[in-house]
Coordinates of C-alpha atoms in Angstrom, one line a residue:
M12 CA 266.5 -8.0 36.4
I13 CA 269.7 -6.3 37.5
A14 CA 270.3 -3.4 39.8
V15 CA 271.1 -0.2 37.8
Q16 CA 274.4 0.2 39.6
E17 CA 275.6 -3.2 38.2
V18 CA 276.6 -1.5 34.9
L19 CA 278.5 -4.5 33.6
G20 CA 275.3 -6.4 33.2
I21 CA 273.5 -3.7 31.3
E22 CA 274.6 -4.7 27.8
H23 CA 273.2 -8.2 28.2
L24 CA 270.0 -7.0 29.8
L25 CA 269.4 -4.4 27.0
N26 CA 270.1 -7.0 24.3
K27 CA 267.5 -9.3 26.0
I28 CA 264.9 -6.5 26.1
L29 CA 265.5 -5.5 22.5
G30 CA 265.2 -9.1 21.4
Q31 CA 261.6 -9.2 22.8
I32 CA 260.4 -6.3 20.7
N33 CA 258.4 -7.1 17.5
L34 CA 260.1 -4.7 15.1
N35 CA 257.5 -5.4 12.4
N36 CA 254.9 -3.8 14.6
T37 CA 256.9 -0.9 15.9
G38 CA 257.3 2.6 14.6
M39 CA 259.9 3.8 17.1
I40 CA 262.1 2.6 19.9
C41 CA 262.7 5.0 22.8
L42 CA 265.1 4.6 25.8
I43 CA 264.3 6.8 28.8
N44 CA 267.1 7.2 31.3
N45 CA 265.4 8.1 34.5
A46 CA 267.0 6.3 37.4
A47 CA 268.6 8.6 40.0
I48 CA 269.4 8.9 43.7
L49 CA 269.9 12.1 45.8
E50 CA 272.1 10.8 48.5
P51 CA 274.6 11.8 49.8
L52 CA 273.0 15.1 50.9
K53 CA 275.8 16.7 52.9
S54 CA 278.9 18.8 52.5
I55 CA 281.4 17.1 50.1
E56 CA 284.0 16.6 52.9
E57 CA 281.5 14.5 54.8
C58 CA 280.8 12.2 51.8
N59 CA 282.7 9.0 51.7
A60 CA 284.0 7.3 48.6
E61 CA 281.3 4.6 48.6
E62 CA 278.4 7.1 48.7
I63 CA 280.0 9.2 45.9
N64 CA 280.7 6.1 43.8
K65 CA 277.1 4.8 44.2
N66 CA 275.6 8.1 43.2
F67 CA 277.8 8.4 40.1
Q68 CA 277.2 4.8 39.1
I69 CA 273.4 5.2 39.2
N70 CA 273.0 8.8 38.0
L71 CA 275.7 9.0 35.4
V72 CA 277.6 5.8 34.5
A73 CA 274.4 3.7 34.1
P74 CA 272.8 6.1 31.6
I75 CA 276.1 6.5 29.7
V76 CA 276.4 2.7 29.4
L77 CA 272.7 2.3 28.5
T78 CA 273.1 5.0 25.8
S79 CA 276.2 3.4 24.3
C80 CA 274.6 -0.1 24.3
F81 CA 271.3 1.2 22.9
I82 CA 273.0 3.0 20.0
N83 CA 275.3 0.0 19.3
Q84 CA 272.5 -2.6 19.4
T85 CA 270.0 -0.6 17.3
D86 CA 272.4 0.7 14.7
N87 CA 271.1 -1.7 12.0
I88 CA 267.4 -1.2 12.8
Q89 CA 265.6 1.0 10.3
L90 CA 263.2 2.6 12.8
R91 CA 263.0 5.9 14.5
R92 CA 265.1 5.7 17.6
K93 CA 265.1 8.2 20.5
I94 CA 266.9 8.6 23.9
I95 CA 265.5 10.8 26.6
N96 CA 267.8 11.6 29.5
I97 CA 265.9 12.9 32.5
S98 CA 267.8 15.9 33.7
S99 CA 267.2 18.4 36.5
G100 CA 267.3 22.1 37.3
S101 CA 269.9 20.9 39.9
G102 CA 272.3 20.5 37.0
T103 CA 272.4 24.3 36.6
Y104 CA 271.7 25.4 40.2
P105 CA 274.6 25.1 42.7
A106 CA 272.9 23.8 45.8
P107 CA 274.7 23.4 49.2
D108 CA 275.0 19.8 50.4
M109 CA 273.9 18.5 46.9
S110 CA 277.3 18.7 45.1
V111 CA 277.3 15.1 44.0
Y112 CA 273.8 15.0 42.7
C113 CA 274.0 18.4 41.0
S114 CA 277.3 17.4 39.3
T115 CA 275.8 14.2 37.9
K116 CA 272.8 16.1 36.5
A117 CA 275.1 18.8 34.9
E118 CA 277.1 16.0 33.4
I119 CA 274.0 14.3 32.0
D120 CA 273.2 17.5 30.1
M121 CA 276.8 17.7 28.7
F122 CA 276.8 14.0 27.8
T123 CA 273.5 14.5 25.9
Q124 CA 274.9 17.4 23.9
C125 CA 278.1 15.5 23.1
V126 CA 276.2 12.4 21.9
G127 CA 273.9 14.7 20.0
A128 CA 276.9 16.2 18.2
E129 CA 278.1 12.7 17.3
Q130 CA 274.6 11.6 16.1
S131 CA 274.1 14.7 14.0
K132 CA 276.8 13.4 11.7
Q133 CA 275.1 10.0 11.2
K134 CA 273.0 9.1 8.2
Y135 CA 270.2 8.0 10.5
P136 CA 270.8 9.9 13.7
I137 CA 269.2 8.9 17.0
E138 CA 267.3 11.8 18.6
V139 CA 269.1 12.1 22.0
I140 CA 267.7 14.8 24.2
A141 CA 267.7 15.8 27.9
V142 CA 264.5 16.9 29.6
D143 CA 264.4 18.9 32.8
P144 CA 261.0 17.9 34.2
G145 CA 260.9 20.7 36.8
M146 CA 259.7 19.8 40.3
V147 CA 257.8 16.5 40.4
D148 CA 256.4 14.8 43.5
T149 CA 258.8 11.8 43.5
E150 CA 260.6 9.6 46.1
L151 CA 263.6 11.9 45.6
Q152 CA 261.5 14.9 46.6
R153 CA 260.2 13.0 49.7
V154 CA 263.8 12.1 50.7
A155 CA 264.9 15.8 50.4
R156 CA 262.0 17.2 52.4
G157 CA 262.2 14.5 55.0
K158 CA 265.7 15.6 56.0
N159 CA 266.3 17.7 59.1
N160 CA 266.7 21.4 58.4
Q161 CA 269.9 21.6 60.4
D162 CA 271.5 18.6 58.6
F163 CA 270.4 19.6 55.1
E164 CA 270.1 23.3 54.4
M165 CA 267.9 22.8 51.3
A166 CA 265.3 20.7 53.2
K167 CA 263.2 23.8 53.8
F168 CA 263.1 24.7 50.1
F169 CA 261.8 21.2 49.3
K170 CA 259.3 21.3 52.1
Q171 CA 258.0 24.7 51.0
A172 CA 257.7 23.6 47.4
H173 CA 255.5 20.7 48.5
Q174 CA 253.4 22.8 50.9
T175 CA 252.7 25.5 48.4
G176 CA 251.7 23.0 45.6
Q177 CA 254.6 23.7 43.3
L178 CA 255.2 20.0 42.6
Q179 CA 253.6 18.4 39.6
T180 CA 252.4 14.8 39.7
R181 CA 254.2 11.9 38.1
E182 CA 251.1 11.2 36.0
A183 CA 251.2 14.7 34.6
L184 CA 254.9 14.3 33.8
G185 CA 254.3 10.9 32.2
K186 CA 251.7 12.5 29.8
H187 CA 254.0 15.3 29.0
L188 CA 256.8 12.9 28.2
L189 CA 254.5 11.0 25.8
K190 CA 254.1 14.2 23.9
I191 CA 257.9 14.8 23.8
I192 CA 258.4 11.3 22.6
E193 CA 256.2 12.0 19.6
K194 CA 257.9 15.3 18.7
Q195 CA 261.1 15.4 16.7
F196 CA 264.1 17.3 18.0
Q197 CA 267.7 18.1 17.0
P198 CA 270.1 15.5 18.6
G199 CA 271.6 17.0 21.7
K200 CA 268.7 19.3 22.5
L201 CA 268.2 20.3 26.2
L202 CA 264.5 20.9 27.1
K203 CA 262.8 22.3 30.1
Y204 CA 259.3 21.1 31.0
S205 CA 257.8 24.6 30.4
E206 CA 259.2 24.7 26.8
E207 CA 257.3 21.8 25.3

């Protein structure tokens, strides 16, 4: 196993995983790009290069590299192939002290649409979509609401969402994603949780 930010080892890892799949007993192969971190949660001028780089490596570079490798390594497999990039409402909502995270999520949406445009020209296109899951009770949510209100302006928003029961469970999201996996979509489609 490798850390997600070690992107140079991704190709080898994915090749190893795909080699363990019994293709004779499989109807579809699906890659879900879900890894993400929130930090740094502060004004951009307070973020250092190492924090910014780590966020981009995990939230953006790793999914791009995984997508590239997945398409390349499954190109000759005559099965249904699908890539789901987990997006976020933060990709469309400019939140203070979240510029790095919001930027990577906006870029995931654009990346999904670009790859979708590429795939729509292929004879056997991969269904690449992005899903905004809405607010889910994850470790990222816990990090955000655990911040001091003075240090992180959005902390009160995350705390309120939790206190008022606006967060869905990871289990509910997992069940929902299974339905999305089964459905067929145009390559490059951006979905919100409430739409499907």
